Amino acid sequence: MKRIFLLLAGLVAAGSACAQLRLPSLTLPSGLVGLDSLRRPAQQLVESAGLPDLRALRQDQVGQLLRRHPGVLEADPHGEPALRGEILAFNPTPAALDAARAAGLRVAREERLEELDQTLVVLRVPDGAATAQMLERLRALDPDGQYDFNHIYTGSGAAWAPAPAPAQEERTAQAPGAPRVGLVDSGVDRAHRALRGSGIQAWGCAGTAHPSAHGTAVAALMVGRDGRFRGAAPGAQLYAADIYCGDDPAGGSAERIAAALGWLAREQVGVINLSLVGPPNKALEGVVAAMVKRGHLLVAAVGNDGPAAPPLYPASYPGVVGVTAVGRNGEPLPEAARGPQVLFAAPGNNMVSAAPGDPPYRPVRGTSFAAPIVAGLLAPRLAHPDRARAREAIDALARQTSGVDGGTISNSLGYGIVGAELRTDPAWLR
């Protein structure tokens, strides 16, 4: 089967947005106005020095995170960010936990994912011990176990901080029978004009709303509708999990992603978008596998580290629908990942999406903004998790693609391009 916003605005030379980045200190560009009430020519609003190549930006931002927050974050042996002094154990046995305690670790938190029949345990490394060394020791003590760092996954300008308070849910009304789709991202501006017709069920942050640029843009590309702007499944009911909750550097941990997926499993949401990226992680891999086995379709951006970069996750896990981005003429973004993880391509450049504040629409670029289009197109085909129907939904969407010869799968476009008509070109705002 295989071939899961941050608006990059604040780059002074570019004035445009991109995906899979964490830039909490940067401000959003001004200029674009509502699609149905123009005040100035669009050319004055969107012209700039050009959209940036995103290849080096994720690693640059990872480096900044590690330098800014050394007390909260540390680098794993490959330079990827993780919560300092924490190890994730996926479905550990009682004997394995006893061995971990004997080695000096303590259980800090435990997350039971009831619908998936899985358990995630956070182990705290003893003071003075190196996390990487303790992880290797655990793996030696329990070779059949699944242990890893509590990695941080980037993809928004917001962040989530671990807290003892349980996540709260907030619900808004929606018409019966509307399609449903899930989102694991940063906070969504539920009052945005493009999202007013969508019922939104929110999870995370102990019930406190933290609207963000990335989450709002991704949500609108799935379910939004406003004048000439239209998402892939306008008016659908959105189940939005905020795993960042503001600007805390601990946001986006593998632990929080797993908890969000557990909530979406409980809510029986068939299609779930994850426009975030990071390294392979044993615990997250186990949760993703359980979701796929249950019949969920996890749709994920493949990332913008470049065609020769190592694969990013969760898009590269088996069974996940990896999505790349193309420009106005169907050309792959030069910074988009390539490989067998790419299953579909969708618009991800020369386009706008929703943003909190004024102006309400701003330019976006990156695979983060292609993935929600694919998720929205799949959502009406999979109302609830079902393995057979999930396969049928993929096959049906594959028959609607363009840009790739029928019956072949491309490392750059997968089955081909979908949703080209959903790209809202800034030039249309004239």
Short mmCIF file of C-alpha atoms in Angstrom, two decimals:
data_model
loop_
_atom_site.label_atom_id
_atom_site.label_comp_id
_atom_site.label_asym_id
_atom_site.label_seq_id
_atom_site.Cartn_x
_atom_site.Cartn_y
_atom_site.Cartn_z
CA MET A 1 0.00 0.00 0.00
CA LYS A 2 2.83 2.42 0.77
CA ARG A 3 4.97 4.29 -2.16
CA ILE A 4 0.51 11.17 9.45
CA PHE A 5 0.68 26.08 10.01
CA LEU A 6 2.98 27.31 10.96
CA LEU A 7 2.70 30.21 8.55
CA LEU A 8 6.27 31.06 7.72
CA ALA A 9 5.56 34.66 7.94
CA GLY A 10 8.15 36.86 9.49
CA LEU A 11 10.94 35.99 7.12
CA VAL A 12 11.55 39.57 6.22
CA ALA A 13 12.72 38.81 2.72
CA ALA A 14 9.86 36.49 1.93
CA GLY A 15 6.71 37.61 3.70
CA SER A 16 5.13 34.21 3.20
CA ALA A 17 4.14 31.20 5.25
CA CYS A 18 5.45 27.65 5.42
CA ALA A 19 4.92 24.37 7.22
CA GLN A 20 6.62 22.05 9.73
CA LEU A 21 8.30 24.88 11.62
CA ARG A 22 8.23 26.27 15.12
CA LEU A 23 8.78 30.04 15.12
CA PRO A 24 6.93 31.41 18.16
CA SER A 25 8.76 34.72 18.15
CA LEU A 26 7.97 35.64 14.55
CA THR A 27 5.04 37.80 13.53
CA LEU A 28 2.60 37.14 10.73
CA PRO A 29 2.67 39.11 7.51
CA SER A 30 -0.03 41.64 6.88
CA GLY A 31 -1.66 42.37 3.59
CA LEU A 32 -4.29 39.87 2.54
CA VAL A 33 -7.92 40.73 3.16
CA GLY A 34 -11.14 38.75 3.08
CA LEU A 35 -11.95 36.98 -0.13
CA ASP A 36 -15.28 38.75 -0.51
CA SER A 37 -14.33 42.33 0.38
CA LEU A 38 -11.24 43.64 -1.42
CA ARG A 39 -9.87 47.01 -0.48
CA ARG A 40 -6.63 47.00 -2.50
CA PRO A 41 -5.27 45.23 -5.57
CA ALA A 42 -4.06 41.73 -4.68
CA GLN A 43 -0.70 42.30 -6.35
CA GLN A 44 0.16 44.92 -3.73
CA LEU A 45 -0.78 42.48 -0.99
CA VAL A 46 1.14 39.37 -2.02
CA GLU A 47 4.18 40.42 -4.03
CA SER A 48 7.43 39.83 -2.20
CA ALA A 49 11.01 38.72 -2.74
CA GLY A 50 9.65 35.23 -3.41
CA LEU A 51 8.65 32.19 -1.39
CA PRO A 52 11.55 30.62 0.47
CA ASP A 53 13.01 27.19 -0.02
CA LEU A 54 12.07 25.37 3.18
CA ARG A 55 14.76 22.68 3.19
CA ALA A 56 16.97 23.98 5.99
CA LEU A 57 14.32 25.69 8.06
CA ARG A 58 13.15 22.77 10.19
CA GLN A 59 16.64 21.95 11.38
CA ASP A 60 17.33 25.62 11.99
CA GLN A 61 14.26 25.88 14.19
CA VAL A 62 15.08 22.65 16.02
CA GLY A 63 18.48 24.14 16.82
CA GLN A 64 16.86 27.33 18.10
CA LEU A 65 14.48 25.35 20.31
CA LEU A 66 17.32 23.40 21.87
CA ARG A 67 19.39 26.54 22.49
CA ARG A 68 16.50 28.51 23.98
CA HIS A 69 15.18 25.81 26.30
CA PRO A 70 18.06 23.66 27.56
CA GLY A 71 16.29 23.04 30.85
CA VAL A 72 13.23 21.52 29.15
CA LEU A 73 14.60 19.98 25.98
CA GLU A 74 17.61 17.94 24.97
CA ALA A 75 18.86 16.49 21.70
CA ASP A 76 18.78 12.77 21.03
CA PRO A 77 21.89 11.22 19.45
CA HIS A 78 20.65 12.34 16.01
CA GLY A 79 20.06 15.93 17.09
CA GLU A 80 16.26 15.66 17.30
CA PRO A 81 14.53 17.47 20.19
CA ALA A 82 13.02 15.56 23.08
CA LEU A 83 11.77 16.30 26.59
CA ARG A 84 14.78 16.24 28.86
CA GLY A 85 15.15 13.19 31.08
CA GLU A 86 12.03 11.37 29.83
CA ILE A 87 11.65 7.93 28.23
CA LEU A 88 8.45 6.58 26.71
CA ALA A 89 7.55 2.94 27.26
CA PHE A 90 4.86 1.48 25.00
CA ASN A 91 2.81 -1.33 26.59
CA PRO A 92 5.44 -2.18 29.21
CA THR A 93 4.87 -5.35 31.22
CA PRO A 94 4.79 -5.21 35.04
CA ALA A 95 8.13 -7.02 35.06
CA ALA A 96 9.59 -4.44 32.68
CA LEU A 97 8.44 -1.60 34.92
CA ASP A 98 9.92 -3.34 37.95
CA ALA A 99 13.22 -3.61 36.08
CA ALA A 100 13.05 0.07 35.15
CA ARG A 101 12.48 1.05 38.79
CA ALA A 102 15.37 -1.15 39.85
CA ALA A 103 17.54 0.70 37.33
CA GLY A 104 16.66 4.00 39.02
CA LEU A 105 13.83 5.26 36.81
CA ARG A 106 10.43 6.27 38.16
CA VAL A 107 7.00 6.37 36.56
CA ALA A 108 6.14 10.02 35.93
CA ARG A 109 2.88 9.62 33.97
CA GLU A 110 0.73 6.91 32.46
CA GLU A 111 -1.72 7.22 29.56
CA ARG A 112 -4.23 4.44 28.98
CA LEU A 113 -5.60 4.47 25.41
CA GLU A 114 -8.72 2.43 26.04
CA GLU A 115 -10.11 2.25 22.51
CA LEU A 116 -6.76 1.03 21.21
CA ASP A 117 -6.10 -1.25 24.19
CA GLN A 118 -2.65 0.31 24.56
CA THR A 119 -0.74 1.92 27.40
CA LEU A 120 1.92 4.61 27.28
CA VAL A 121 4.14 5.16 30.33
CA VAL A 122 6.51 8.10 30.82
CA LEU A 123 9.62 7.13 32.79
CA ARG A 124 11.75 9.76 34.48
CA VAL A 125 15.51 9.38 34.29
CA PRO A 126 17.31 9.77 37.65
CA ASP A 127 19.16 13.01 38.26
CA GLY A 128 22.64 13.00 36.83
CA ALA A 129 21.97 10.15 34.40
CA ALA A 130 22.08 10.57 30.64
CA THR A 131 18.77 9.87 28.92
CA ALA A 132 20.41 8.12 25.96
CA GLN A 133 22.39 5.79 28.24
CA MET A 134 19.34 4.93 30.34
CA LEU A 135 17.35 4.25 27.17
CA GLU A 136 19.98 1.80 25.94
CA ARG A 137 20.00 0.13 29.33
CA LEU A 138 16.22 -0.31 29.26
CA ARG A 139 16.39 -1.80 25.79
CA ALA A 140 19.05 -4.25 26.95
CA LEU A 141 16.99 -5.22 30.01
CA ASP A 142 13.85 -5.73 27.92
CA PRO A 143 14.81 -6.53 24.28
CA ASP A 144 11.19 -7.17 23.34
CA GLY A 145 9.98 -3.87 24.75
CA GLN A 146 9.39 -0.60 22.93
CA TYR A 147 11.21 2.37 24.48
CA ASP A 148 12.19 5.74 23.08
CA PHE A 149 12.73 9.41 23.81
CA ASN A 150 9.70 11.62 24.33
CA HIS A 151 10.43 13.34 21.04
CA ILE A 152 9.07 16.74 20.05
CA TYR A 153 7.29 17.01 16.69
CA THR A 154 7.23 20.38 15.00
CA GLY A 155 4.69 21.81 12.65
CA SER A 156 3.22 24.84 14.40
CA GLY A 157 4.23 28.06 16.04
CA ALA A 158 2.39 27.01 19.17
CA ALA A 159 3.48 24.45 21.74
CA TRP A 160 1.99 22.18 24.37
CA ALA A 161 3.15 21.91 27.96
CA PRO A 162 2.57 18.73 29.99
CA ALA A 163 0.11 19.32 32.81
CA PRO A 164 -1.54 17.08 35.38
CA ALA A 165 -5.01 18.40 34.59
CA PRO A 166 -6.97 16.13 32.21
CA ALA A 167 -7.78 17.37 28.73
CA GLN A 168 -11.20 18.93 28.36
CA GLU A 169 -13.58 18.82 25.42
CA GLU A 170 -15.60 21.67 23.97
CA ARG A 171 -18.34 21.08 21.44
CA THR A 172 -20.27 23.26 19.03
CA ALA A 173 -23.39 22.23 17.18
CA GLN A 174 -23.34 20.75 13.69
CA ALA A 175 -25.98 19.47 11.32
CA PRO A 176 -26.73 15.74 11.63
CA GLY A 177 -25.09 13.61 8.98
CA ALA A 178 -22.24 16.02 8.23
CA PRO A 179 -18.88 14.37 7.42
CA ARG A 180 -16.37 14.20 10.26
CA VAL A 181 -12.63 14.66 10.15
CA GLY A 182 -9.91 14.80 12.81
CA LEU A 183 -7.01 17.17 13.30
CA VAL A 184 -3.90 16.83 15.49
CA ASP A 185 -2.18 20.19 15.39
CA SER A 186 -2.03 23.52 17.20
CA GLY A 187 -5.09 25.53 18.23
CA VAL A 188 -7.86 26.55 15.82
CA ASP A 189 -9.53 29.95 15.69
CA ARG A 190 -13.08 28.62 16.00
CA ALA A 191 -14.53 32.11 15.43
CA HIS A 192 -12.83 32.58 12.07
CA ARG A 193 -15.23 33.51 9.29
CA ALA A 194 -14.20 30.48 7.24
CA LEU A 195 -15.01 28.07 10.09
CA ARG A 196 -18.32 29.41 11.35
CA GLY A 197 -20.28 26.83 9.38
CA SER A 198 -18.36 23.90 10.85
CA GLY A 199 -19.14 22.25 14.15
CA ILE A 200 -15.88 21.95 16.09
CA GLN A 201 -15.19 19.58 18.94
CA ALA A 202 -12.00 20.67 20.66
CA TRP A 203 -9.66 18.66 22.87
CA GLY A 204 -6.59 19.58 24.87
CA CYS A 205 -5.14 22.40 26.93
CA ALA A 206 -7.49 21.78 29.87
CA GLY A 207 -10.27 23.49 27.96
CA THR A 208 -8.37 26.72 27.25
CA ALA A 209 -8.37 27.90 23.63
CA HIS A 210 -5.04 28.84 22.03
CA PRO A 211 -5.82 29.85 18.43
CA SER A 212 -2.75 29.60 16.20
CA ALA A 213 -1.85 30.39 12.62
CA HIS A 214 -0.89 26.85 11.65
CA GLY A 215 -3.85 25.04 13.16
CA THR A 216 -6.33 27.58 11.78
CA ALA A 217 -4.92 27.38 8.26
CA VAL A 218 -4.90 23.58 8.24
CA ALA A 219 -8.44 23.39 9.66
CA ALA A 220 -9.77 25.81 7.05
CA LEU A 221 -8.22 23.81 4.22
CA MET A 222 -10.16 20.80 5.48
CA VAL A 223 -13.57 22.19 6.45
CA GLY A 224 -13.63 25.95 5.76
CA ARG A 225 -15.93 27.92 3.49
CA ASP A 226 -16.05 31.69 2.88
CA GLY A 227 -16.81 33.28 -0.45
CA ARG A 228 -14.30 32.02 -3.01
CA PHE A 229 -12.32 30.20 -0.34
CA ARG A 230 -13.37 26.58 0.14
CA GLY A 231 -11.83 23.67 1.98
CA ALA A 232 -11.95 20.08 0.81
CA ALA A 233 -14.94 19.16 3.01
CA PRO A 234 -16.73 22.47 3.69
CA GLY A 235 -19.05 22.40 6.66
CA ALA A 236 -17.79 19.05 7.92
CA GLN A 237 -17.56 18.48 11.65
CA LEU A 238 -14.02 18.98 12.87
CA TYR A 239 -12.53 17.09 15.82
CA ALA A 240 -9.54 19.29 16.65
CA ALA A 241 -6.87 18.20 19.14
CA ASP A 242 -4.48 20.95 20.25
CA ILE A 243 -1.20 19.34 21.31
CA TYR A 244 0.71 22.64 21.68
CA CYS A 245 -1.46 24.95 23.83
CA GLY A 246 0.48 28.14 23.31
CA ASP A 247 4.22 28.74 23.28
CA ASP A 248 5.65 26.24 25.75
CA PRO A 249 8.71 24.47 24.27
CA ALA A 250 7.46 21.09 25.47
CA GLY A 251 4.56 21.17 23.02
CA GLY A 252 4.14 18.54 20.32
CA SER A 253 5.58 15.63 22.28
CA ALA A 254 5.06 12.05 21.13
CA GLU A 255 3.16 11.51 24.36
CA ARG A 256 0.63 14.23 23.49
CA ILE A 257 0.22 13.03 19.91
CA ALA A 258 -0.55 9.55 21.25
CA ALA A 259 -3.11 10.94 23.70
CA ALA A 260 -4.78 12.96 20.94
CA LEU A 261 -5.01 9.88 18.73
CA GLY A 262 -6.51 7.99 21.63
CA TRP A 263 -9.23 10.64 21.93
CA LEU A 264 -9.97 10.51 18.21
CA ALA A 265 -10.18 6.72 18.38
CA ARG A 266 -12.69 7.06 21.21
CA GLU A 267 -14.72 9.48 19.11
CA GLN A 268 -14.69 7.03 16.18
CA VAL A 269 -13.25 9.59 13.74
CA GLY A 270 -12.26 7.78 10.56
CA VAL A 271 -9.87 10.25 8.87
CA ILE A 272 -7.29 12.23 10.85
CA ASN A 273 -4.82 14.84 9.59
CA LEU A 274 -1.36 15.31 11.12
CA SER A 275 0.56 18.19 9.54
CA LEU A 276 3.58 17.69 11.80
CA VAL A 277 6.92 15.97 11.41
CA GLY A 278 9.73 14.50 13.44
CA PRO A 279 11.97 11.45 13.88
CA PRO A 280 10.93 7.80 14.12
CA ASN A 281 9.73 6.94 17.60
CA LYS A 282 8.99 3.44 18.90
CA ALA A 283 6.11 4.47 21.13
CA LEU A 284 4.41 6.65 18.53
CA GLU A 285 4.94 3.94 15.92
CA GLY A 286 3.05 1.50 18.14
CA VAL A 287 0.10 3.88 18.57
CA VAL A 288 -0.02 4.64 14.84
CA ALA A 289 0.02 0.91 14.02
CA ALA A 290 -2.88 0.35 16.41
CA MET A 291 -4.86 3.15 14.73
CA VAL A 292 -4.20 1.77 11.24
CA LYS A 293 -5.11 -1.75 12.33
CA ARG A 294 -8.40 -0.41 13.71
CA GLY A 295 -9.26 1.09 10.33
CA HIS A 296 -8.41 4.78 10.74
CA LEU A 297 -6.84 6.70 7.88
CA LEU A 298 -4.01 8.84 9.20
CA VAL A 299 -3.04 11.51 6.66
CA ALA A 300 0.32 13.18 7.26
CA ALA A 301 2.58 15.74 5.60
CA VAL A 302 5.81 14.17 4.32
CA GLY A 303 7.84 17.26 5.26
CA ASN A 304 9.99 19.90 3.63
CA ASP A 305 13.54 18.78 4.43
CA GLY A 306 14.30 18.12 0.77
CA PRO A 307 14.10 15.20 -1.66
CA ALA A 308 17.33 13.61 -0.43
CA ALA A 309 16.60 13.97 3.30
CA PRO A 310 15.85 10.98 5.53
CA PRO A 311 12.14 10.18 5.81
CA LEU A 312 10.12 12.04 8.41
CA TYR A 313 7.38 10.67 10.64
CA PRO A 314 4.52 9.91 11.16
CA ALA A 315 4.09 10.12 7.37
CA SER A 316 6.62 7.31 6.81
CA TYR A 317 5.02 4.74 9.11
CA PRO A 318 3.34 1.80 7.34
CA GLY A 319 -0.30 2.47 6.53
CA VAL A 320 -0.11 6.25 6.88
CA VAL A 321 -1.22 8.34 3.89
CA GLY A 322 1.83 10.50 3.14
CA VAL A 323 1.09 13.72 1.25
CA THR A 324 3.42 16.00 -0.67
CA ALA A 325 2.78 19.48 -2.08
CA VAL A 326 2.68 20.89 -5.60
CA GLY A 327 2.55 24.39 -7.01
CA ARG A 328 0.24 26.14 -9.43
CA ASN A 329 1.31 24.07 -12.43
CA GLY A 330 1.46 20.73 -10.66
CA GLU A 331 5.20 20.80 -10.08
CA PRO A 332 6.41 19.27 -6.78
CA LEU A 333 7.86 21.75 -4.32
CA PRO A 334 11.67 21.50 -4.56
CA GLU A 335 11.91 21.10 -0.79
CA ALA A 336 9.21 18.42 -0.48
CA ALA A 337 10.26 14.92 0.56
CA ARG A 338 10.41 12.11 -1.99
CA GLY A 339 10.10 8.38 -1.54
CA PRO A 340 7.70 5.46 -1.10
CA GLN A 341 5.99 7.27 1.78
CA VAL A 342 4.41 9.68 -0.74
CA LEU A 343 0.91 8.46 -1.56
CA PHE A 344 -0.79 11.62 -2.88
CA ALA A 345 0.05 15.18 -3.89
CA ALA A 346 -2.13 18.26 -3.38
CA PRO A 347 -1.77 22.04 -3.65
CA GLY A 348 0.76 23.51 -1.22
CA ASN A 349 2.02 26.70 -2.85
CA ASN A 350 0.75 29.83 -4.63
CA MET A 351 -2.26 29.77 -2.32
CA VAL A 352 -3.81 31.32 0.76
CA SER A 353 -5.60 29.97 3.80
CA ALA A 354 -7.29 31.30 6.92
CA ALA A 355 -5.36 33.02 9.70
CA PRO A 356 -6.37 34.44 13.07
CA GLY A 357 -6.64 38.22 13.29
CA ASP A 358 -6.51 40.77 10.51
CA PRO A 359 -6.06 40.11 7.64
CA PRO A 360 -8.05 36.86 7.83
CA TYR A 361 -6.25 35.18 4.89
CA ARG A 362 -2.52 34.91 4.27
CA PRO A 363 -0.14 33.05 1.92
CA VAL A 364 0.91 29.52 2.85
CA ARG A 365 3.47 27.08 1.49
CA GLY A 366 4.56 23.57 2.36
CA THR A 367 3.38 19.99 2.66
CA SER A 368 1.50 20.92 5.85
CA PHE A 369 -1.12 22.58 3.68
CA ALA A 370 -1.42 19.80 1.13
CA ALA A 371 -2.17 17.08 3.68
CA PRO A 372 -5.46 18.61 4.98
CA ILE A 373 -6.79 18.79 1.42
CA VAL A 374 -6.27 15.05 1.03
CA ALA A 375 -7.76 14.40 4.48
CA GLY A 376 -10.82 16.45 3.60
CA LEU A 377 -11.31 14.58 0.33
CA LEU A 378 -11.08 11.23 2.12
CA ALA A 379 -13.33 12.15 5.05
CA PRO A 380 -16.72 11.65 3.35
CA ARG A 381 -15.59 8.18 2.25
CA LEU A 382 -14.79 6.94 5.77
CA ALA A 383 -17.31 8.09 8.36
CA HIS A 384 -15.97 5.67 10.98
CA PRO A 385 -12.84 3.52 11.25
CA ASP A 386 -13.14 0.46 9.04
CA ARG A 387 -10.19 -1.33 7.45
CA ALA A 388 -11.97 -2.46 4.30
CA ARG A 389 -13.58 0.91 3.68
CA ALA A 390 -10.29 2.68 4.37
CA ARG A 391 -8.68 0.72 1.56
CA GLU A 392 -11.65 1.45 -0.71
CA ALA A 393 -11.37 5.17 0.08
CA ILE A 394 -7.70 5.21 -0.95
CA ASP A 395 -8.44 3.31 -4.15
CA ALA A 396 -11.32 5.63 -5.04
CA LEU A 397 -9.22 8.75 -4.52
CA ALA A 398 -6.35 7.23 -6.50
CA ARG A 399 -8.67 6.90 -9.50
CA GLN A 400 -9.24 10.67 -9.44
CA THR A 401 -5.59 11.72 -9.59
CA SER A 402 -3.68 13.45 -12.35
CA GLY A 403 -0.01 13.94 -13.20
CA VAL A 404 1.01 10.26 -12.98
CA ASP A 405 0.43 7.50 -15.53
CA GLY A 406 -2.36 5.19 -14.45
CA GLY A 407 -1.28 2.13 -12.54
CA THR A 408 2.06 3.59 -11.48
CA ILE A 409 3.19 5.19 -8.23
CA SER A 410 5.70 8.02 -8.28
CA ASN A 411 8.25 8.79 -5.55
CA SER A 412 7.49 12.48 -6.05
CA LEU A 413 3.67 12.45 -6.52
CA GLY A 414 2.52 9.04 -5.31
CA TYR A 415 -0.68 8.06 -7.11
CA GLY A 416 -0.88 11.64 -8.38
CA ILE A 417 -2.38 15.07 -7.71
CA VAL A 418 -5.80 15.64 -6.17
CA GLY A 419 -7.68 18.76 -5.11
CA ALA A 420 -6.11 21.14 -7.64
CA GLU A 421 -9.39 23.04 -7.80
CA LEU A 422 -9.19 23.78 -4.07
CA ARG A 423 -6.13 26.01 -4.32
CA THR A 424 -7.17 29.60 -3.61
CA ASP A 425 -4.72 31.66 -5.63
CA PRO A 426 -3.83 35.07 -4.15
CA ALA A 427 -4.34 36.54 -7.62
CA TRP A 428 -8.02 35.66 -7.37
CA LEU A 429 -8.36 38.42 -4.80
CA ARG A 430 -8.15 41.13 -7.43
#
